[in-house]
Short mmCIF file of C-alpha atoms and ligand atoms in Angstrom, two decimals:
data_model
loop_
_atom_site.label_atom_id
_atom_site.label_comp_id
_atom_site.label_asym_id
_atom_site.label_seq_id
_atom_site.Cartn_x
_atom_site.Cartn_y
_atom_site.Cartn_z
CA MET A 273 -0.04 0.20 -0.03
CA SER A 274 1.27 3.27 -0.85
CA ASN A 275 1.94 6.03 1.91
CA ILE A 276 -1.38 7.65 0.57
CA GLU A 277 -3.24 5.43 0.93
CA ASN A 278 -2.31 4.85 4.77
CA LYS A 279 -3.16 7.76 5.57
CA VAL A 280 -6.24 7.95 4.81
CA SER A 281 -9.48 6.44 6.20
CA TYR A 282 -12.24 5.24 4.87
CA LEU A 283 -14.88 5.22 7.18
CA ASP A 284 -17.72 4.96 4.26
CA ASN A 285 -18.50 0.58 4.29
CA GLY A 286 -22.53 1.49 4.06
CA ASP A 287 -22.39 2.86 0.54
CA SER A 288 -19.65 0.55 -0.73
CA THR A 289 -16.58 -1.68 0.47
CA ARG A 290 -13.64 -3.01 -0.80
CA MET A 291 -13.35 -6.31 -2.39
CA LEU A 292 -10.81 -8.86 -0.36
CA PRO A 293 -7.92 -10.42 -2.66
CA GLU A 294 -9.63 -13.58 -2.22
CA VAL A 295 -12.71 -12.34 -4.21
CA LEU A 296 -10.70 -10.51 -6.57
CA GLU A 297 -8.47 -13.80 -7.32
CA GLU A 298 -12.00 -15.63 -8.34
CA ILE A 299 -12.42 -13.70 -10.70
CA LEU A 300 -10.10 -13.04 -12.59
CA PRO A 301 -10.60 -15.84 -14.85
CA TYR A 302 -14.16 -14.71 -15.09
CA LEU A 303 -12.68 -11.59 -16.75
CA SER A 304 -10.61 -13.64 -19.68
CA GLU A 305 -10.27 -17.40 -20.16
CA HIS A 306 -13.87 -18.41 -19.09
CA TYR A 307 -15.32 -15.92 -21.69
CA GLY A 308 -18.50 -18.03 -22.32
CA ASN A 309 -22.41 -17.38 -22.01
CA PRO A 310 -24.09 -20.12 -19.64
CA ALA A 311 -27.01 -19.60 -22.08
CA SER A 312 -24.98 -21.39 -25.42
CA LEU A 313 -23.74 -24.84 -25.57
CA HIS A 314 -20.57 -25.67 -26.38
CA GLN A 315 -18.46 -26.45 -23.76
CA PHE A 316 -17.72 -22.87 -23.15
CA GLY A 317 -21.29 -21.84 -22.54
CA LEU A 318 -22.01 -25.11 -20.01
CA ASP A 319 -18.42 -23.71 -18.00
CA ALA A 320 -20.08 -20.78 -16.93
CA GLU A 321 -23.30 -21.99 -16.21
CA GLU A 322 -21.51 -24.43 -13.08
CA ALA A 323 -20.11 -21.84 -12.12
CA ILE A 324 -22.95 -19.84 -11.87
CA ASP A 325 -24.98 -22.98 -10.47
CA SER A 326 -22.45 -23.06 -8.02
CA ALA A 327 -22.45 -20.01 -7.55
CA ARG A 328 -26.21 -19.65 -7.09
CA SER A 329 -26.05 -23.34 -4.29
CA LYS A 330 -22.95 -21.10 -2.03
CA LEU A 331 -25.07 -17.81 -1.68
CA ALA A 332 -28.77 -20.35 -1.48
CA GLU A 333 -26.97 -21.96 1.21
CA ALA A 334 -26.03 -18.39 2.88
CA ILE A 335 -28.90 -17.71 3.02
CA GLY A 336 -30.83 -20.98 4.35
CA ALA A 337 -32.54 -20.72 0.99
CA LYS A 338 -33.15 -23.70 -1.77
CA PRO A 339 -30.60 -22.30 -5.26
CA ALA A 340 -34.33 -21.91 -7.72
CA GLU A 341 -35.22 -19.10 -4.82
CA ILE A 342 -32.45 -17.13 -5.99
CA ILE A 343 -32.20 -14.97 -8.98
CA PHE A 344 -29.14 -12.67 -9.56
CA THR A 345 -29.91 -8.84 -10.68
CA SER A 346 -26.88 -6.44 -10.67
CA GLY A 347 -27.52 -5.55 -6.96
CA ALA A 348 -30.26 -4.46 -4.57
CA THR A 349 -32.24 -1.73 -6.15
CA GLU A 350 -32.74 -4.22 -9.11
CA SER A 351 -34.23 -6.79 -7.00
CA ASN A 352 -36.89 -4.04 -5.09
CA ASN A 353 -37.56 -2.52 -8.68
CA LEU A 354 -38.64 -6.49 -8.68
CA ALA A 355 -39.51 -7.26 -6.10
CA LEU A 356 -42.73 -4.22 -5.31
CA ASN A 357 -42.91 -4.49 -9.72
CA GLY A 358 -43.01 -8.44 -10.46
CA LEU A 359 -45.90 -8.14 -7.31
CA ARG A 360 -48.22 -5.64 -9.32
CA TYR A 361 -47.75 -6.92 -12.82
CA GLN A 362 -48.56 -10.33 -10.75
CA PHE A 363 -51.39 -8.68 -8.68
CA PRO A 364 -53.33 -6.28 -10.88
CA ASP A 365 -56.00 -5.98 -8.86
CA LYS A 366 -53.82 -4.93 -5.37
CA ARG A 367 -53.43 -1.87 -5.15
CA HIS A 368 -52.09 -0.80 -1.43
CA LEU A 369 -48.86 -0.92 -0.59
CA ILE A 370 -47.21 -0.80 3.09
CA ILE A 371 -43.19 0.14 4.02
CA SER A 372 -41.39 1.89 6.63
CA PRO A 373 -40.62 5.95 7.03
CA ILE A 374 -36.62 4.50 6.53
CA GLU A 375 -36.62 2.54 2.93
CA HIS A 376 -33.77 2.99 0.96
CA ALA A 377 -34.51 5.46 -2.46
CA SER A 378 -34.87 2.44 -4.58
CA VAL A 379 -37.95 1.25 -2.68
CA ASP A 380 -38.93 4.87 -1.38
CA ASN A 381 -39.14 5.72 -4.35
CA ILE A 382 -41.06 3.51 -6.16
CA ALA A 383 -43.74 4.13 -3.49
CA LYS A 384 -43.80 7.19 -4.11
CA ARG A 385 -43.79 7.34 -8.31
CA TRP A 386 -47.09 4.45 -7.71
CA SER A 387 -48.73 7.19 -5.62
CA ARG A 388 -47.79 10.21 -7.73
CA GLU A 389 -49.42 7.65 -10.91
CA GLY A 390 -52.36 6.34 -9.22
CA TRP A 391 -51.44 3.22 -9.03
CA ALA A 392 -51.80 2.46 -5.88
CA GLU A 393 -52.40 4.15 -2.36
CA VAL A 394 -49.08 3.24 0.45
CA THR A 395 -49.19 3.89 4.15
CA LYS A 396 -46.44 4.28 5.77
CA LEU A 397 -45.57 3.22 9.07
CA LYS A 398 -44.20 4.18 12.46
CA VAL A 399 -41.25 4.03 13.68
CA ASN A 400 -39.93 4.90 17.74
CA SER A 401 -36.83 7.43 17.55
CA GLU A 402 -34.09 4.40 16.90
CA GLY A 403 -35.77 3.35 13.90
CA PHE A 404 -38.33 0.23 14.59
CA VAL A 405 -41.60 -0.19 13.29
CA ASP A 406 -44.37 0.08 15.17
CA PRO A 407 -46.01 -3.50 15.62
CA ASP A 408 -49.09 -2.49 16.49
CA SER A 409 -49.46 0.26 13.17
CA LEU A 410 -48.29 -3.05 10.60
CA ARG A 411 -51.18 -4.85 12.12
CA SER A 412 -53.61 -1.78 11.98
CA ALA A 413 -52.78 -0.80 8.42
CA ILE A 414 -52.69 -3.94 6.36
CA ARG A 415 -55.98 -4.71 3.96
CA ASP A 416 -58.03 -7.00 2.28
CA ASP A 417 -56.59 -5.19 -1.18
CA THR A 418 -52.71 -4.86 0.41
CA LEU A 419 -50.26 -5.68 -2.23
CA LEU A 420 -47.50 -6.10 -0.28
CA VAL A 421 -45.29 -4.66 3.26
CA SER A 422 -41.21 -3.57 2.53
CA VAL A 423 -39.47 -3.46 5.49
CA ILE A 424 -35.56 -2.99 5.31
CA HIS A 425 -33.69 -4.95 7.10
CA GLY A 426 -30.54 -3.05 8.61
CA ASN A 427 -30.54 0.26 7.67
CA MET A 428 -28.64 2.16 5.33
CA GLU A 429 -28.64 5.31 7.78
CA ILE A 430 -28.83 4.44 10.99
CA GLY A 431 -28.50 1.11 11.37
CA THR A 432 -31.43 -0.11 13.19
CA ILE A 433 -32.12 -3.55 12.49
CA GLN A 434 -35.85 -4.93 12.31
CA ASN A 435 -37.57 -7.31 13.94
CA LEU A 436 -38.56 -9.96 10.99
CA THR A 437 -39.85 -12.22 12.84
CA GLU A 438 -42.34 -10.51 14.66
CA LEU A 439 -43.30 -7.99 11.54
CA GLY A 440 -43.18 -11.35 8.90
CA GLU A 441 -45.47 -13.43 11.25
CA ILE A 442 -48.16 -10.44 11.22
CA CYS A 443 -48.32 -10.58 7.99
CA ARG A 444 -48.49 -14.37 7.87
CA GLU A 445 -51.47 -14.31 9.74
CA LYS A 446 -52.91 -11.12 7.64
CA GLY A 447 -52.53 -13.49 4.45
CA VAL A 448 -50.00 -10.06 2.92
CA LEU A 449 -46.28 -11.12 1.51
CA LEU A 450 -43.40 -9.60 3.15
CA HIS A 451 -40.10 -8.25 1.29
CA SER A 452 -37.52 -7.08 2.92
CA ASP A 453 -34.58 -5.16 1.58
CA CYS A 454 -31.53 -6.78 3.02
CA ALA A 455 -28.85 -5.64 1.97
CA GLN A 456 -27.46 -4.25 4.88
CA THR A 457 -27.68 -7.22 6.83
CA PHE A 458 -26.00 -10.07 4.37
CA GLY A 459 -22.82 -10.87 6.07
CA LYS A 460 -22.74 -8.77 8.77
CA ILE A 461 -25.15 -10.93 11.01
CA PRO A 462 -26.90 -14.60 10.79
CA LEU A 463 -29.60 -14.83 8.65
CA ASN A 464 -31.59 -17.16 7.64
CA ILE A 465 -34.15 -16.14 5.29
CA GLY A 466 -35.83 -20.13 5.09
CA GLU A 467 -36.46 -19.98 8.24
CA LEU A 468 -37.05 -16.23 8.39
CA PRO A 469 -41.52 -15.16 7.62
CA VAL A 470 -39.47 -13.65 5.31
CA ASP A 471 -41.06 -14.12 1.66
CA LEU A 472 -39.23 -12.14 -0.61
CA ALA A 473 -35.53 -9.95 0.71
CA SER A 474 -33.35 -8.64 -1.87
CA PHE A 475 -29.53 -8.64 -1.25
CA ASN A 476 -26.18 -6.73 -3.31
CA ALA A 477 -22.53 -8.32 -3.15
CA HIS A 478 -21.02 -4.81 -2.74
CA LYS A 479 -21.67 -3.65 1.08
CA MET A 480 -19.51 -6.78 1.81
CA HIS A 481 -16.55 -6.64 -0.30
CA GLY A 482 -17.44 -8.39 -2.82
CA PRO A 483 -17.83 -6.63 -6.77
CA LYS A 484 -20.55 -3.79 -7.63
CA GLY A 485 -23.55 -4.33 -9.86
CA VAL A 486 -23.81 -7.92 -8.70
CA GLY A 487 -26.98 -8.80 -6.69
CA ALA A 488 -29.54 -11.22 -5.62
CA LEU A 489 -33.44 -11.17 -5.61
CA TYR A 490 -34.58 -14.32 -3.22
CA ILE A 491 -38.33 -15.68 -3.95
CA ARG A 492 -39.72 -18.31 -2.01
CA LYS A 493 -41.23 -21.21 -3.42
CA LYS A 494 -44.94 -20.77 -4.12
CA VAL A 495 -44.50 -17.00 -4.82
CA LYS A 496 -45.03 -15.92 -8.76
CA VAL A 497 -43.34 -12.98 -9.25
CA ARG A 498 -43.90 -11.38 -13.25
CA ARG A 499 -41.05 -10.23 -15.20
CA TYR A 500 -40.99 -6.03 -16.00
CA PHE A 501 -38.97 -6.30 -19.01
CA GLU A 502 -38.62 -8.61 -21.25
CA GLY A 503 -35.78 -10.51 -23.29
CA SER A 504 -34.55 -14.00 -22.82
CA PRO A 505 -35.25 -16.68 -20.36
CA GLN A 506 -32.65 -16.33 -17.59
CA GLU A 507 -32.94 -16.50 -14.40
CA HIS A 508 -36.00 -18.95 -14.97
CA GLY A 509 -37.98 -16.50 -16.75
CA VAL A 510 -37.81 -13.87 -14.67
CA ARG A 511 -35.03 -11.82 -15.49
CA PRO A 512 -33.81 -11.25 -18.50
CA GLY A 513 -30.51 -10.66 -19.69
CA THR A 514 -27.04 -12.23 -20.08
CA GLU A 515 -26.01 -12.69 -16.45
CA ASN A 516 -23.05 -11.03 -14.87
CA VAL A 517 -20.88 -13.95 -14.51
CA PRO A 518 -18.11 -12.81 -13.22
CA GLY A 519 -19.44 -10.62 -10.45
CA ILE A 520 -22.61 -12.85 -10.15
CA ILE A 521 -19.16 -15.98 -8.68
CA GLY A 522 -17.09 -12.79 -6.52
CA PHE A 523 -20.39 -12.11 -4.36
CA ALA A 524 -21.12 -15.69 -4.07
CA LYS A 525 -17.02 -15.82 -2.72
CA ALA A 526 -17.93 -12.63 -1.14
CA ALA A 527 -20.70 -14.34 0.65
CA GLU A 528 -18.83 -17.15 2.17
CA ILE A 529 -15.68 -15.44 3.36
CA ALA A 530 -18.02 -13.44 4.92
CA ILE A 531 -19.92 -15.78 6.49
CA ARG A 532 -16.65 -17.70 7.25
CA ASP A 533 -15.08 -14.93 9.40
CA MET A 534 -18.31 -13.38 10.77
CA ASP A 535 -18.21 -14.31 14.20
CA LYS A 536 -14.42 -12.83 14.30
CA GLU A 537 -14.64 -9.98 12.27
CA MET A 538 -17.85 -8.31 13.58
CA LYS A 539 -17.34 -8.38 16.82
CA ARG A 540 -13.82 -6.78 16.34
CA VAL A 541 -16.06 -3.84 14.51
CA ASP A 542 -18.52 -3.65 16.58
CA GLU A 543 -15.79 -2.83 19.48
CA LEU A 544 -13.83 -0.04 16.93
CA ALA A 545 -17.63 1.22 16.61
CA GLY A 546 -18.38 1.60 20.30
CA ARG A 547 -15.31 3.01 20.93
CA LEU A 548 -15.84 5.87 18.51
CA ALA A 549 -19.57 6.08 19.43
CA ASP A 550 -18.16 6.91 22.99
CA GLY A 551 -15.40 9.23 21.67
CA LEU A 552 -17.79 11.09 19.27
CA MET A 553 -20.01 11.41 22.02
CA GLU A 554 -18.01 13.24 24.43
CA ILE A 555 -17.82 16.60 22.05
CA GLU A 556 -20.12 19.31 22.94
CA HIS A 557 -23.25 19.42 21.81
CA VAL A 558 -23.81 16.25 19.84
CA GLY A 559 -26.42 13.78 19.96
CA PHE A 560 -26.65 10.18 18.70
CA ASN A 561 -28.74 8.53 16.42
CA GLY A 562 -31.12 5.04 16.49
CA PRO A 563 -30.10 1.71 18.74
CA PRO A 564 -27.51 1.02 21.72
CA VAL A 565 -23.95 0.12 19.34
CA GLY A 566 -23.78 -3.55 19.70
CA LYS A 567 -27.80 -3.50 20.51
CA ASN A 568 -29.85 -4.53 17.03
CA ARG A 569 -27.95 -2.31 14.75
CA LEU A 570 -25.69 -2.87 11.94
CA PRO A 571 -22.23 -3.58 13.49
CA GLY A 572 -20.24 -0.76 12.14
CA ASN A 573 -22.25 1.41 12.09
CA VAL A 574 -22.52 5.10 14.06
CA ASN A 575 -24.55 7.44 13.79
CA ILE A 576 -23.98 11.32 15.57
CA THR A 577 -25.44 15.31 15.15
CA PHE A 578 -23.17 17.31 15.45
CA ARG A 579 -25.69 20.48 16.10
CA TYR A 580 -25.11 23.96 14.94
CA ILE A 581 -22.97 23.17 12.17
CA GLU A 582 -24.19 21.76 8.17
CA GLY A 583 -23.02 17.49 8.29
CA GLU A 584 -21.45 19.00 4.08
CA ALA A 585 -18.81 21.29 5.71
CA ILE A 586 -18.00 18.31 8.48
CA LEU A 587 -18.00 16.05 5.54
CA MET A 588 -15.73 18.33 2.66
CA HIS A 589 -13.14 19.15 6.18
CA LEU A 590 -12.82 15.11 6.57
CA ASN A 591 -12.73 14.43 3.27
CA ILE A 592 -9.45 16.91 3.16
CA LYS A 593 -7.57 15.89 6.44
CA GLY A 594 -8.12 11.88 4.77
CA VAL A 595 -11.54 10.49 6.56
CA TYR A 596 -14.01 9.64 4.36
CA VAL A 597 -17.92 9.57 5.56
CA SER A 598 -21.13 10.33 4.50
CA SER A 599 -23.74 12.59 5.29
CA GLY A 600 -27.16 11.30 5.83
CA SER A 601 -27.00 7.89 3.23
CA ALA A 602 -25.14 8.82 -0.33
CA CYS A 603 -28.85 9.21 -2.30
CA SER A 604 -30.04 11.89 -0.44
CA SER A 605 -26.55 13.53 -0.12
CA THR A 606 -26.51 15.47 -3.13
CA THR A 607 -29.76 16.97 -2.13
CA LEU A 608 -30.47 19.66 -0.09
CA GLU A 609 -33.63 17.04 1.70
CA PRO A 610 -32.93 15.96 4.67
CA SER A 611 -32.52 12.55 5.03
CA HIS A 612 -36.30 10.91 5.57
CA VAL A 613 -34.82 8.32 7.46
CA LEU A 614 -33.42 11.35 10.53
CA THR A 615 -36.14 13.06 9.83
CA ALA A 616 -39.10 9.59 9.94
CA ILE A 617 -37.26 9.06 14.30
CA GLY A 618 -38.57 12.65 14.94
CA LEU A 619 -35.10 14.69 14.33
CA LEU A 620 -35.19 19.08 13.24
CA HIS A 621 -34.99 19.50 9.64
CA GLU A 622 -31.19 20.75 11.08
CA ASP A 623 -30.23 18.79 12.89
CA ALA A 624 -30.74 15.98 10.28
CA HIS A 625 -28.39 18.48 7.83
CA GLY A 626 -26.35 18.51 10.62
CA SER A 627 -25.46 14.54 11.58
CA ILE A 628 -22.64 12.39 10.23
CA ARG A 629 -22.29 8.62 9.66
CA TYR A 630 -19.28 6.90 10.28
CA THR A 631 -19.43 3.09 8.46
CA LEU A 632 -16.83 0.68 9.33
CA SER A 633 -15.55 -2.56 7.87
CA ARG A 634 -13.61 -5.80 8.88
CA LEU A 635 -10.62 -3.75 6.88
CA ASN A 636 -10.06 -1.04 9.09
CA ASP A 637 -8.21 -0.98 11.91
CA GLU A 638 -7.49 1.10 15.65
CA GLU A 639 -5.74 3.49 13.75
CA ASP A 640 -8.85 4.81 12.00
CA VAL A 641 -11.06 5.13 15.31
CA GLN A 642 -8.24 7.19 17.16
CA ARG A 643 -7.61 9.12 13.35
CA ALA A 644 -11.73 10.02 12.67
CA LEU A 645 -12.10 10.89 16.88
CA GLN A 646 -9.90 13.68 16.27
CA VAL A 647 -9.95 14.56 12.22
CA THR A 648 -13.79 15.36 13.64
CA ASN A 649 -12.44 16.75 17.15
CA GLU A 650 -10.26 19.34 15.31
CA THR A 651 -12.96 19.90 12.93
CA VAL A 652 -16.41 20.67 15.25
CA LYS A 653 -14.31 23.09 16.68
CA GLN A 654 -13.15 24.61 13.79
CA LEU A 655 -16.32 24.76 12.08
CA ARG A 656 -18.20 25.91 15.82
CA ALA A 657 -15.47 28.50 15.19
CA MET A 658 -17.22 30.47 12.49
CA THR A 659 -20.35 29.94 13.57
CA ALA A 660 -22.22 33.00 14.54
CA PHE A 661 -25.01 32.02 16.60
CA ILE A 662 -24.99 29.01 19.21
CA PRO A 663 -27.25 29.29 21.84
CA GLU A 664 -25.57 28.40 24.93
CA LYS A 665 -27.83 28.70 27.60
CA HIS A 666 -31.22 27.54 25.69
CA SER A 667 -29.28 24.74 24.07
CA LYS A 668 -26.42 23.04 27.18
CA HIS A 669 -29.52 21.28 29.40
CA VAL A 670 -30.67 19.60 26.36
CA ASP A 671 -27.42 18.61 24.57
CA GLU A 672 -26.29 17.87 28.47
CA ASN A 673 -29.46 15.41 28.74
CA ALA A 674 -28.25 14.28 25.23
CA GLN A 675 -25.30 12.88 26.74
CA THR A 676 -26.60 11.62 30.03
CA PHE A 677 -29.04 9.97 28.19
CA TYR A 678 -26.44 8.15 25.50
CA LYS A 679 -24.39 6.46 28.78
CA HIS A 680 -27.42 5.62 30.61
CA LYS A 681 -28.79 3.39 27.59
CA ASN A 682 -24.88 2.41 26.30
CA ASP A 683 -24.16 1.07 30.37
C1 PLP B 111 -27.07 0.29 -0.92
C2 PLP B 111 -27.93 0.01 -0.41
C3 PLP B 111 -29.04 -0.24 -1.30
C4 PLP B 111 -28.38 -0.41 -3.58
O1 PLP B 111 -27.96 -0.87 -3.71
P1 PLP B 111 -26.62 -1.32 -5.38
O2 PLP B 111 -26.60 -2.90 -5.17
O3 PLP B 111 -26.33 -0.28 -4.49
O4 PLP B 111 -27.85 -1.12 -6.06
C5 PLP B 111 -30.27 -0.88 -1.70
N1 PLP B 111 -30.64 -1.23 -0.09
C6 PLP B 111 -29.59 -0.79 0.80
C7 PLP B 111 -30.83 -1.08 1.98
C8 PLP B 111 -28.62 -0.60 0.24
O5 PLP B 111 -27.94 0.16 1.29
#
């Protein structure tokens, strides 16, 4: 590694991760000598088909599913689109959709579009201040014409991990399908989708040290989903188009490694995140967003509000000093809208704008934590010194309460 690279702390693993060398090694032959189309009937084609079949079996095993229940896609965005639109075309009479208010943009924007176009009525569930979906709001939202309930498993911004067993049982009771976006949880926490009351689930590779541009949709046997774009009959006729063979091979490898090392690596990542969170909470006028580290929260996720400063300003200063983070989520950080996740858990717009997300992975270490703490401290001081107005008297009480509350929650 170069010197410059050593001075960078990449703490944006919630947006994407570095591919592991073992994964890259597995992929390389499929970018060179193994170039057959899996649909071709000669030896090169058969070899490619066999490689995909084997990857499908590995991946199915990794999530506790059957190979026939896995559809390879271009990523979690496509998987979410295929799940929702696939069901829409399968059940055109069901015109009611239920989602959580903290979904990834790829689900949230489908809901917005269906509602705008008059295709479906959308109900958003209630979440509490840590982002957990209120089961009662789900129970009372389900109707006879409900097409689907879609609830993200691990939230990309505040790390909340939903109780899919509880939510899925409510859906089962009422005879409604449940889809869950598992892009953030897969490879980080144990996941046995076959045993959960979940009917469809979305995954991708690049959040778990695999390649970008590849993902999967799990569709439980007996659940019918109609393809929503046309082509040849790949992927059981549900997802046409020549498969991303190298991507699929890398995805299966990344999943295998993540599961093999999960206990050890995720424990270490959570310890790092805990120290980072504790250190950041020592700074004045801060708020801690989401559940306590280590308790139904994605390993490595820390989300902090720095009051009276813009998140973008912090992000840019940290960037110059070699600490890479994100404000809100990458998808919303180019707009001026505050993060819909942070506002859903009750943050004021100005507090949502002052929030920074640090996401650690197995490739981070104590040095990254120390650098992030030092650089964030300096940056916050600098930016606050430029801020004309800090309502000291008014906020002091509130902030002290926030810090006491944090300590109490995390003991
Ligand atoms: C990253 C992410 C997505 C989008 O996945 P792509 O593979 O980049 O399309 C969807 N949902 C969640 C929860 C994510 O974190």
